[in-house]
XYZ file of C-alpha atoms in Angstrom:
657
model
C 86.764 -83.507 6.476
C 86.525 -82.297 10.429
C 86.555 -85.278 12.093
C 89.591 -86.505 9.932
C 91.765 -83.503 10.504
C 90.896 -83.764 14.332
C 91.535 -87.302 13.789
C 94.937 -86.639 12.121
C 95.697 -84.147 14.918
C 95.521 -87.126 17.792
C 97.779 -89.223 15.701
C 100.525 -86.469 15.493
C 100.071 -85.737 18.974
C 100.661 -89.100 20.317
C 103.361 -90.073 17.974
C 104.898 -86.199 18.797
C 104.278 -87.377 22.476
C 106.040 -91.008 22.212
C 109.273 -88.821 20.703
C 108.709 -91.394 17.243
C 110.031 -88.320 14.754
C 111.071 -90.788 12.218
C 107.810 -91.992 12.229
C 106.537 -88.707 12.390
C 108.167 -87.780 9.413
C 106.482 -90.634 7.077
C 103.615 -89.499 8.799
C 104.124 -85.855 7.315
C 104.708 -87.486 3.861
C 102.183 -89.556 3.581
C 99.139 -87.297 4.793
C 101.097 -84.983 1.404
C 100.074 -87.773 -0.665
C 97.274 -88.339 0.893
C 96.600 -92.304 0.275
C 92.982 -92.822 1.646
C 91.974 -89.209 -0.118
C 89.594 -89.477 2.531
C 87.292 -91.821 0.575
C 86.532 -89.689 -2.493
C 86.854 -91.996 -5.130
C 87.446 -89.124 -8.176
C 90.472 -87.843 -6.009
C 91.420 -92.175 -6.024
C 90.956 -92.879 -9.455
C 93.166 -89.799 -10.436
C 95.720 -90.953 -8.521
C 96.156 -94.289 -9.734
C 96.336 -93.672 -13.487
C 97.188 -90.345 -13.188
C 99.782 -90.374 -10.846
C 101.116 -93.768 -9.993
C 101.213 -95.268 -13.164
C 102.122 -92.582 -15.699
C 104.844 -91.785 -13.186
C 106.474 -95.720 -12.535
C 105.751 -94.984 -8.951
C 104.893 -98.644 -8.749
C 105.308 -99.006 -4.777
C 103.165 -96.255 -4.171
C 100.482 -98.306 -6.082
C 100.967 -101.467 -4.142
C 100.921 -99.845 -1.514
C 97.708 -98.394 -1.779
C 96.255 -101.531 -3.218
C 97.130 -103.051 -0.067
C 95.352 -100.922 1.988
C 92.187 -101.430 -0.106
C 92.706 -105.134 0.686
C 93.922 -104.453 4.542
C 90.556 -102.180 5.096
C 87.970 -104.916 3.710
C 89.734 -108.045 4.302
C 87.395 -108.488 7.335
C 83.975 -108.026 5.510
C 81.875 -110.584 5.206
C 80.652 -110.212 1.741
C 83.029 -112.331 -0.591
C 82.309 -110.070 -3.250
C 83.640 -107.833 -2.539
C 87.133 -109.292 -0.841
C 87.286 -111.512 -4.493
C 86.422 -108.446 -6.661
C 89.251 -106.670 -4.621
C 92.297 -108.892 -5.803
C 90.693 -109.136 -9.010
C 91.012 -105.369 -9.050
C 94.812 -105.477 -8.185
C 95.722 -108.240 -10.718
C 94.278 -106.080 -13.612
C 95.194 -102.611 -12.668
C 98.809 -103.933 -12.256
C 98.580 -105.971 -15.410
C 97.982 -101.902 -16.817
C 100.976 -100.348 -15.466
C 103.067 -103.493 -17.213
C 101.148 -102.763 -20.363
C 101.117 -98.380 -19.997
C 105.159 -98.470 -19.438
C 105.889 -100.834 -22.297
C 103.506 -98.468 -24.517
C 105.255 -95.682 -24.063
C 109.016 -97.617 -23.967
C 110.039 -97.968 -20.743
C 110.850 -101.787 -20.898
C 113.131 -101.396 -17.989
C 110.556 -99.944 -15.727
C 109.008 -103.734 -16.138
C 112.210 -105.146 -15.490
C 112.518 -103.221 -12.915
C 108.658 -103.949 -11.353
C 108.832 -107.603 -11.370
C 112.635 -107.478 -9.908
C 111.231 -105.949 -6.285
C 107.896 -107.473 -6.798
C 108.869 -110.211 -7.632
C 108.674 -112.323 -4.922
C 104.761 -110.671 -4.149
C 103.336 -111.736 -7.429
C 104.166 -115.290 -7.207
C 102.271 -115.708 -3.982
C 99.581 -115.220 -7.264
C 102.109 -117.863 -9.053
C 99.437 -119.209 -12.180
C 98.401 -115.592 -12.971
C 101.792 -113.948 -12.666
C 104.106 -116.773 -14.425
C 103.223 -115.787 -17.885
C 104.011 -112.486 -17.289
C 107.269 -112.679 -16.475
C 107.799 -113.226 -20.567
C 106.671 -109.574 -21.422
C 109.606 -108.024 -21.245
C 111.114 -110.588 -23.699
C 108.550 -110.732 -26.431
C 109.417 -108.123 -28.744
C 105.723 -107.173 -29.913
C 103.263 -108.526 -26.815
C 100.754 -105.904 -28.290
C 99.811 -108.611 -31.480
C 100.773 -111.859 -29.187
C 97.334 -113.551 -28.813
C 97.975 -114.197 -25.020
C 98.426 -110.202 -24.433
C 96.865 -108.922 -27.165
C 93.320 -107.959 -25.187
C 95.786 -105.854 -22.250
C 96.658 -103.029 -25.057
C 93.520 -102.423 -25.862
C 91.580 -99.022 -25.299
C 88.112 -101.232 -24.510
C 89.859 -102.897 -21.688
C 91.027 -99.818 -20.476
C 88.175 -98.735 -20.710
C 86.066 -101.630 -18.798
C 88.998 -101.514 -15.739
C 88.870 -97.597 -15.034
C 84.787 -97.660 -14.877
C 84.416 -101.278 -13.041
C 87.576 -99.784 -10.292
C 85.050 -96.653 -9.820
C 81.838 -98.171 -9.142
C 83.674 -100.865 -6.603
C 85.263 -98.038 -4.908
C 82.140 -96.289 -4.969
C 79.722 -98.986 -3.598
C 82.612 -100.088 -1.056
C 82.818 -96.342 0.761
C 78.784 -95.821 0.375
C 78.595 -98.820 2.893
C 82.468 -98.517 5.233
C 83.110 -99.244 8.354
C 84.691 -96.220 9.979
C 87.626 -96.375 11.699
C 87.315 -96.093 15.793
C 89.556 -92.964 15.992
C 86.977 -90.719 13.552
C 83.776 -92.313 15.495
C 85.828 -90.321 18.460
C 86.179 -87.383 16.799
C 82.741 -87.701 15.294
C 81.586 -88.488 19.843
C 83.925 -85.861 20.708
C 82.335 -83.093 17.823
C 78.567 -84.201 19.115
C 79.363 -83.459 22.722
C 80.546 -79.951 21.717
C 77.386 -79.301 20.157
C 75.655 -80.624 22.698
C 77.033 -78.772 25.085
C 76.788 -76.026 22.832
C 73.211 -76.718 22.711
C 72.835 -77.502 26.614
C 73.997 -73.971 27.478
C 71.752 -72.246 25.266
C 69.089 -73.653 26.302
C 69.735 -73.213 30.133
C 70.499 -69.567 28.862
C 66.755 -70.177 27.880
C 66.030 -71.940 30.929
C 67.291 -69.175 33.523
C 65.286 -66.264 31.063
C 62.127 -68.138 31.129
C 62.794 -69.290 35.672
C 63.720 -65.158 36.087
C 60.787 -64.247 34.342
C 58.416 -66.743 36.191
C 60.716 -65.574 39.619
C 59.700 -62.483 38.900
C 55.652 -63.097 38.945
C 56.086 -64.921 42.351
C 57.412 -61.907 43.701
C 54.515 -59.970 42.068
C 52.560 -63.121 43.823
C 54.134 -62.858 47.096
C 54.318 -58.997 47.645
C 50.434 -58.919 47.513
C 49.793 -61.597 49.590
C 52.218 -60.084 52.559
C 51.665 -57.023 51.725
C 47.970 -57.820 52.455
C 48.490 -59.971 55.286
C 50.291 -57.579 57.350
C 48.057 -54.316 56.741
C 45.349 -55.179 59.607
C 48.381 -56.160 61.788
C 50.124 -52.722 61.347
C 47.033 -51.339 61.354
C 45.686 -52.850 65.046
C 49.705 -52.235 66.238
C 48.532 -49.185 65.808
C 45.573 -48.565 67.160
C 46.054 -50.633 69.724
C 48.388 -48.087 72.340
C 47.131 -50.877 74.719
C 48.647 -53.650 74.004
C 52.451 -51.977 74.588
C 51.169 -50.935 78.098
C 49.844 -54.851 78.585
C 53.124 -55.097 77.477
C 54.752 -53.583 79.395
C 53.097 -54.796 82.497
C 53.443 -58.089 81.831
C 57.750 -57.907 81.511
C 57.431 -55.962 85.393
C 55.541 -59.136 86.519
C 58.034 -61.206 84.807
C 61.482 -59.807 86.467
C 59.772 -59.939 89.728
C 58.930 -63.243 89.201
C 62.756 -63.758 87.688
C 64.051 -62.158 90.757
C 61.897 -64.028 93.431
C 63.335 -67.071 91.680
C 66.811 -65.882 92.003
C 66.560 -64.835 95.712
C 65.851 -68.614 95.868
C 67.942 -70.014 94.263
C 70.681 -68.004 95.408
C 69.442 -68.769 98.859
C 69.572 -72.796 98.832
C 72.731 -72.420 96.789
C 71.729 -74.734 93.637
C 72.953 -74.686 90.433
C 71.714 -76.740 87.504
C 72.887 -76.491 83.951
C 69.924 -78.204 81.731
C 69.356 -80.718 84.257
C 66.360 -81.085 85.617
C 64.706 -80.984 89.506
C 61.404 -81.457 91.200
C 60.705 -79.153 94.567
C 57.349 -79.559 96.024
C 56.033 -80.642 92.968
C 56.589 -77.987 91.139
C 59.129 -78.440 88.084
C 62.079 -75.666 87.907
C 64.314 -75.942 85.283
C 67.152 -73.389 84.552
C 69.176 -73.395 82.062
C 72.590 -71.651 83.715
C 74.889 -70.897 80.217
C 71.504 -69.533 78.656
C 71.619 -66.733 80.146
C 70.545 -64.746 77.273
C 66.537 -67.035 77.228
C 66.111 -68.023 81.422
C 62.640 -69.792 81.558
C 60.934 -70.010 84.673
C 57.757 -72.892 85.105
C 55.193 -72.290 86.968
C 52.491 -74.598 88.548
C 50.195 -74.751 86.362
C 52.444 -75.250 83.487
C 52.444 -72.296 81.791
C 55.760 -70.936 80.883
C 57.262 -67.079 80.908
C 59.883 -66.320 79.006
C 61.816 -62.848 79.656
C 63.920 -62.266 76.801
C 60.960 -63.040 74.189
C 58.446 -60.620 75.846
C 61.228 -57.625 76.018
C 61.821 -58.967 72.310
C 58.058 -59.010 71.476
C 57.417 -55.398 73.525
C 60.622 -54.248 71.557
C 59.256 -55.057 68.075
C 55.993 -53.823 68.853
C 57.091 -50.152 69.869
C 59.546 -50.702 66.666
C 56.225 -51.302 64.511
C 54.615 -49.337 65.690
C 57.079 -46.336 65.321
C 57.760 -47.988 61.314
C 56.435 -46.519 58.272
C 54.540 -49.355 56.416
C 56.595 -49.263 53.638
C 59.787 -50.020 55.450
C 58.204 -53.573 57.303
C 57.029 -54.243 53.475
C 60.742 -54.439 52.192
C 61.559 -56.406 55.840
C 59.556 -59.048 54.902
C 59.327 -59.205 51.099
C 63.594 -58.983 51.388
C 64.391 -62.982 51.625
C 61.532 -63.269 49.003
C 63.887 -60.708 46.928
C 67.118 -63.121 46.367
C 68.402 -62.453 43.691
C 68.807 -66.145 41.534
C 72.592 -67.668 41.878
C 74.808 -67.356 38.501
C 75.129 -71.007 37.336
C 78.250 -72.201 35.295
C 77.115 -74.995 34.432
C 74.341 -77.675 35.898
C 73.355 -80.926 35.370
C 70.175 -82.680 36.299
C 69.850 -86.743 37.287
C 66.333 -88.315 36.200
C 67.018 -92.181 37.468
C 64.332 -91.613 40.295
C 61.151 -92.623 40.635
C 59.886 -90.911 43.725
C 60.496 -88.206 45.480
C 64.418 -88.027 46.807
C 65.068 -88.091 50.059
C 68.755 -88.137 50.599
C 71.538 -86.862 48.196
C 75.402 -86.837 48.893
C 78.598 -86.097 47.737
C 80.940 -88.852 48.115
C 84.204 -87.759 50.266
C 86.003 -87.051 47.102
C 82.476 -85.649 45.243
C 83.971 -87.411 42.005
C 80.607 -89.859 42.707
C 77.204 -88.732 43.748
C 75.244 -91.013 45.725
C 71.041 -90.474 45.761
C 68.203 -91.819 47.412
C 63.920 -91.962 46.794
C 61.207 -93.143 49.155
C 60.680 -96.453 47.271
C 63.633 -97.739 48.662
C 66.117 -96.754 45.494
C 69.445 -95.889 45.912
C 71.209 -94.473 42.680
C 75.549 -93.862 42.627
C 76.279 -91.996 39.655
C 78.444 -89.546 37.705
C 78.933 -85.441 36.049
C 80.589 -84.231 33.205
C 81.351 -85.543 30.450
C 84.920 -86.815 30.963
C 84.251 -88.586 34.895
C 83.798 -92.824 34.322
C 80.946 -94.371 35.100
C 82.328 -97.892 36.437
C 80.768 -96.778 40.111
C 78.115 -95.966 38.631
C 74.997 -99.027 40.107
C 71.353 -98.855 41.153
C 70.483 -100.114 44.876
C 67.286 -101.528 45.903
C 67.308 -102.051 49.439
C 63.234 -102.858 49.881
C 62.049 -99.866 52.174
C 61.947 -96.451 52.669
C 65.378 -94.597 52.411
C 66.060 -92.215 55.709
C 69.918 -92.065 55.589
C 72.781 -91.843 54.161
C 76.327 -91.540 54.697
C 79.793 -91.474 52.239
C 83.015 -93.692 54.106
C 85.044 -89.997 55.198
C 88.362 -91.222 54.564
C 87.779 -92.770 50.775
C 85.104 -93.433 48.114
C 84.979 -96.854 48.603
C 81.974 -97.241 51.381
C 78.238 -96.208 51.258
C 76.321 -96.675 53.559
C 72.439 -96.888 53.698
C 69.779 -96.679 56.462
C 66.219 -97.532 56.385
C 63.134 -96.897 57.323
C 63.224 -100.506 58.665
C 65.975 -100.656 60.930
C 68.262 -101.758 58.418
C 72.060 -100.201 57.701
C 73.737 -101.458 54.481
C 77.190 -101.054 53.665
C 77.511 -100.823 49.932
C 81.236 -101.643 47.735
C 80.965 -99.036 45.340
C 83.808 -101.048 43.644
C 82.812 -104.181 44.622
C 79.205 -103.618 43.531
C 77.938 -105.459 46.014
C 76.455 -105.192 49.522
C 79.118 -106.055 51.892
C 77.393 -105.999 55.226
C 74.110 -106.034 56.174
C 73.385 -104.630 59.676
C 70.205 -104.113 61.647
C 68.948 -102.423 64.447
C 66.623 -103.542 67.443
C 62.735 -103.534 66.807
C 61.991 -101.060 69.362
C 63.587 -98.523 67.462
C 63.598 -99.411 63.750
C 64.162 -95.662 62.122
C 67.535 -95.078 61.057
C 67.217 -91.429 60.988
C 70.838 -90.347 60.146
C 74.351 -92.062 59.954
C 77.454 -90.305 60.484
C 81.015 -91.608 59.972
C 84.330 -90.722 62.110
C 86.738 -88.847 59.666
C 89.056 -90.461 61.753
C 88.835 -93.454 62.884
C 86.717 -96.793 61.492
C 83.377 -96.327 63.172
C 80.667 -94.737 62.335
C 76.922 -93.684 64.574
C 73.890 -94.632 63.901
C 70.677 -92.414 65.124
C 67.602 -94.579 65.585
C 64.115 -93.970 66.312
C 60.777 -95.874 67.293
C 57.267 -95.288 65.707
C 54.460 -92.785 65.830
C 51.672 -91.872 64.718
C 52.450 -87.952 63.638
C 51.410 -85.161 60.412
C 55.394 -84.965 59.668
C 58.617 -86.665 59.487
C 59.938 -85.156 62.751
C 55.813 -85.803 64.384
C 56.308 -89.884 63.672
C 59.271 -90.181 65.656
C 59.115 -91.474 69.207
C 62.854 -91.725 71.408
C 65.804 -92.180 70.305
C 68.704 -94.576 70.737
C 72.135 -93.675 69.369
C 74.581 -96.692 68.852
C 78.718 -96.799 67.732
C 79.578 -99.106 64.845
C 83.118 -100.643 64.424
C 83.267 -100.642 60.543
C 86.610 -103.312 60.605
C 83.916 -105.624 62.485
C 80.822 -104.487 61.893
C 79.384 -105.001 65.186
C 77.619 -102.774 67.752
C 80.904 -101.110 70.325
C 78.241 -99.251 72.297
C 75.354 -97.187 73.119
C 75.883 -93.573 74.130
C 73.400 -92.486 76.830
C 70.311 -90.066 76.391
C 68.925 -90.959 79.493
C 64.934 -92.783 79.996
C 63.125 -92.423 77.260
C 64.978 -89.631 74.983
C 63.369 -87.580 72.383
C 64.332 -88.821 68.591
C 67.619 -87.924 67.363
C 67.083 -86.453 64.121
C 70.436 -85.100 62.995
C 74.300 -85.678 63.837
C 77.858 -84.068 63.314
C 81.022 -84.884 64.115
C 84.299 -82.484 64.608
C 87.601 -82.756 62.593
C 89.212 -85.331 64.373
C 85.917 -87.380 65.423
C 86.309 -86.501 69.189
C 83.575 -84.358 69.416
C 79.810 -85.541 68.295
C 76.869 -82.646 67.850
C 73.123 -83.863 68.374
C 70.144 -82.546 68.208
C 66.567 -83.700 69.315
C 62.938 -83.325 68.530
C 62.419 -81.732 71.696
C 64.383 -78.560 70.119
C 68.096 -79.724 72.502
C 71.481 -80.160 71.408
C 73.751 -82.931 73.035
C 77.294 -82.867 73.074
C 78.963 -86.407 73.642
C 82.929 -87.092 73.662
C 83.516 -90.116 71.851
C 86.625 -91.582 73.544
C 84.411 -91.748 76.732
C 80.917 -92.443 75.576
C 79.368 -89.974 77.385
C 77.730 -86.718 76.950
C 79.584 -83.851 78.384
C 76.628 -81.327 77.941
C 73.063 -79.718 76.212
C 71.459 -76.804 75.904
C 67.909 -75.867 74.206
C 68.577 -74.484 71.308
C 65.110 -74.122 69.703
C 61.450 -74.257 70.581
C 60.391 -76.409 67.790
C 62.429 -79.673 66.673
C 65.960 -79.113 65.059
C 66.170 -80.890 61.913
C 69.181 -80.657 61.289
C 73.075 -80.006 63.019
C 76.501 -79.270 61.785
C 79.844 -77.766 63.044
C 80.882 -74.667 61.752
C 83.953 -74.009 59.352
C 86.570 -73.231 62.608
C 84.262 -75.236 64.852
C 84.004 -72.996 66.987
C 80.424 -72.957 66.515
C 77.319 -74.798 65.692
C 74.269 -74.305 63.321
C 71.257 -75.880 63.715
C 68.121 -75.299 61.594
C 64.458 -75.476 63.439
C 61.833 -77.192 61.633
C 60.250 -73.485 62.060
C 62.772 -72.462 59.898
C 65.050 -70.592 62.204
C 68.841 -70.891 62.020
C 70.804 -70.859 64.382
C 74.804 -70.619 65.068
C 75.260 -71.068 68.189
C 78.856 -70.137 70.145
C 80.953 -73.251 71.726
C 83.167 -71.029 73.466
C 80.301 -69.483 75.494
C 78.056 -71.813 75.281
C 73.846 -70.883 74.567
C 75.313 -67.411 72.881
C 73.470 -67.000 69.385
C 76.571 -65.744 67.064
C 74.267 -65.357 63.861
C 70.934 -66.454 62.691
C 68.070 -66.288 60.148
C 64.631 -67.233 59.956
C 63.797 -68.904 57.021
C 60.174 -69.934 57.657
C 59.257 -67.446 54.939
C 60.319 -70.114 52.119
C 58.996 -72.690 54.433
C 55.939 -75.397 53.564
C 54.604 -77.277 56.390
C 53.489 -79.819 53.230
C 56.572 -80.871 52.671
C 57.640 -81.571 55.896
C 55.530 -85.152 55.254
C 57.319 -86.395 53.132
C 61.402 -85.222 54.271
C 63.489 -83.301 56.986
C 64.659 -80.439 56.177
C 68.478 -80.043 56.641
C 71.403 -77.456 56.491
C 75.014 -77.856 54.485
C 77.972 -75.908 54.124
C 79.941 -75.165 51.547
C 83.745 -75.750 52.231
C 84.929 -72.107 52.544
C 82.130 -71.894 55.213
C 80.721 -68.668 53.971
C 77.819 -69.827 52.376
C 74.785 -72.212 53.800
C 72.378 -74.027 52.060
C 68.721 -74.637 53.340
C 65.922 -76.933 51.934
C 63.154 -75.259 53.114
C 60.158 -77.484 51.015
C 59.602 -75.011 48.654
C 61.043 -75.488 44.593
C 64.423 -72.799 45.283
C 66.651 -73.411 48.851
C 68.351 -70.122 49.717
C 71.669 -69.676 50.551
C 72.960 -67.291 53.399
C 76.245 -65.518 53.026
C 77.262 -66.787 56.600
C 80.108 -64.643 57.311
C 77.464 -61.129 56.828
C 75.256 -59.532 58.898
C 72.766 -58.293 57.087
C 71.021 -60.248 54.815
C 72.393 -61.137 51.958
C 71.859 -64.280 50.149
C 70.809 -66.246 46.889
C 68.182 -68.806 45.604
C 68.406 -72.094 43.587
C 67.113 -72.379 40.663
C 63.375 -73.655 40.321
C 62.904 -77.292 40.868
C 59.170 -78.523 39.682
C 58.483 -79.370 43.739
C 59.916 -78.990 46.844
C 62.888 -79.706 47.497
C 64.422 -82.166 49.877
C 67.792 -82.389 50.270
C 70.876 -80.569 50.029
C 74.626 -81.103 49.924
C 78.031 -79.368 48.533
C 80.839 -80.387 47.220
C 83.820 -81.737 49.748
C 85.996 -78.484 48.172
C 84.093 -77.002 44.509
C 81.572 -74.149 44.866
C 79.221 -77.101 43.200
C 75.788 -77.836 45.183
C 73.177 -80.346 45.097
C 70.027 -80.188 44.968
C 67.163 -83.241 45.701
C 63.518 -82.843 44.940
C 59.671 -84.030 45.246
C 59.765 -83.740 41.539
C 62.337 -87.305 41.275
C 64.942 -85.023 40.317
C 68.533 -84.712 41.824
C 70.356 -81.085 40.522
C 73.992 -80.825 40.458
C 75.087 -77.010 39.836
C 78.356 -74.815 39.571
C 78.295 -71.755 40.481
C 80.749 -69.003 39.101
């Protein structure tokens, strides 16, 4: 009943929308009589034999019977079609008999006058009945007397009732009712999903509490011996002070020699008397001098460690414990809704929103890429599964539309998939020397993209397995290589790429900890600086493009100023979330929301931290837990929605409140 009422509301809404006022009046009038009576047999029987026949409403009676014939005329059972025709004949004859029995001969004449042409379609059955109004006593006529008996009426009444019962028990549901039924089902399922998500959140909160307790105990157990050692060994502080003095003397000597010869170096390397002297003039906060024995003395790190040791020796143990645990105590994100895609059969290597955010592409290490949508109302016409035959290392949507998806593999392949045509429109290959397509990045303005390829070598993690680098610029109209960006001789592998808003500047991070900046118009490197002591896993421009964010493989995050190169504007250490084992299956990455206020990080744990980059104090959230390490993340281009891919073969889409 609820489905029928909803279907009627849909019809009424459409009629009003189209401005069919006469149709609306007719529809309301028909609803008042409820011709179909919702396929309730007793009500239909009452309508026919207690309303239409006694009140001589022949037009409505014929309309009802015609309605039933139309409903079941497509039935594959010939017996049903034949039976409804016979019942129509008998019911109309009963209408005439009832009118004669009640002395309303005029109604019989009116019936034949109005419906004569319709009745003559079955000429043989109806031709004798046209004489009935003119017979003085038709109940005694041998041809008509049977129809005036009570037994004939009882048989007709019972036959019509049984027929309706049989037909309606197996009738085809109209498409409009199916829509309303499906909508109610979806509504009910959404309510169930909401309850299940709430229950899941409660269970995850309980699990998080237990994990926090375990981490607290582990951190305390690991911290107590170190603090006791710092507090008991006062000689450590003096040794550090002496080491700092030695470093300062070395720095003064090195600077004096440099000033005398008037030689300055910015991110370059020079050889003098067999010694390597590397001085980064723009990185005054981290000036490093190389000694002949290859050992490095970093003065700012000495000072930092010196200060940390001094502070730690004076800091209460309870405060140290709080600092160690503050990131582990991040609250769980508040979720509006969440969807999980379970179409993959191996760990997720990359997942990306399309340019508009309506589609999601996810790739797994078995060489499968899936394009899918989220939300019950989203069209699924672009959904597809692409088999690449090699491990997927990189994914990138065309920035100017959702039409093309670029796929980079570990075997040197770059495929361009047209989501509308559902086919590969171009299949490119890198050189055999650089088979691993580590990253792909499309220009936001020009029809070009850049591929970061790497040679192979043996190693423990994904980054360790990368050898030397190659950066190639490709034309997306001709699908041919345009140029190769210069990196020098035997450059370390490039791990991540990022364009600025107009596509004129390209940032690239490398396994040696460097960040390189390229002028795409000139095709040249314009600057670079050492950003991390370890390999840089991911790099991206800040929201106002006056800074660059970088994530090191050691879990450290820095925001670098582009106006004052080498200056750190903001930093976080998420190494507490990182697990080295996860580096075997993924290369960690960062993603920023559309407002530039939240930074999502793959950490290798089952949860990913979300940092507030605009705030000085340590604040953030943790995502809901997967059952295995988070391997890839991305933010929706305009909405507070993010996706997380995991080694548990799932991709989860989360909308924040």
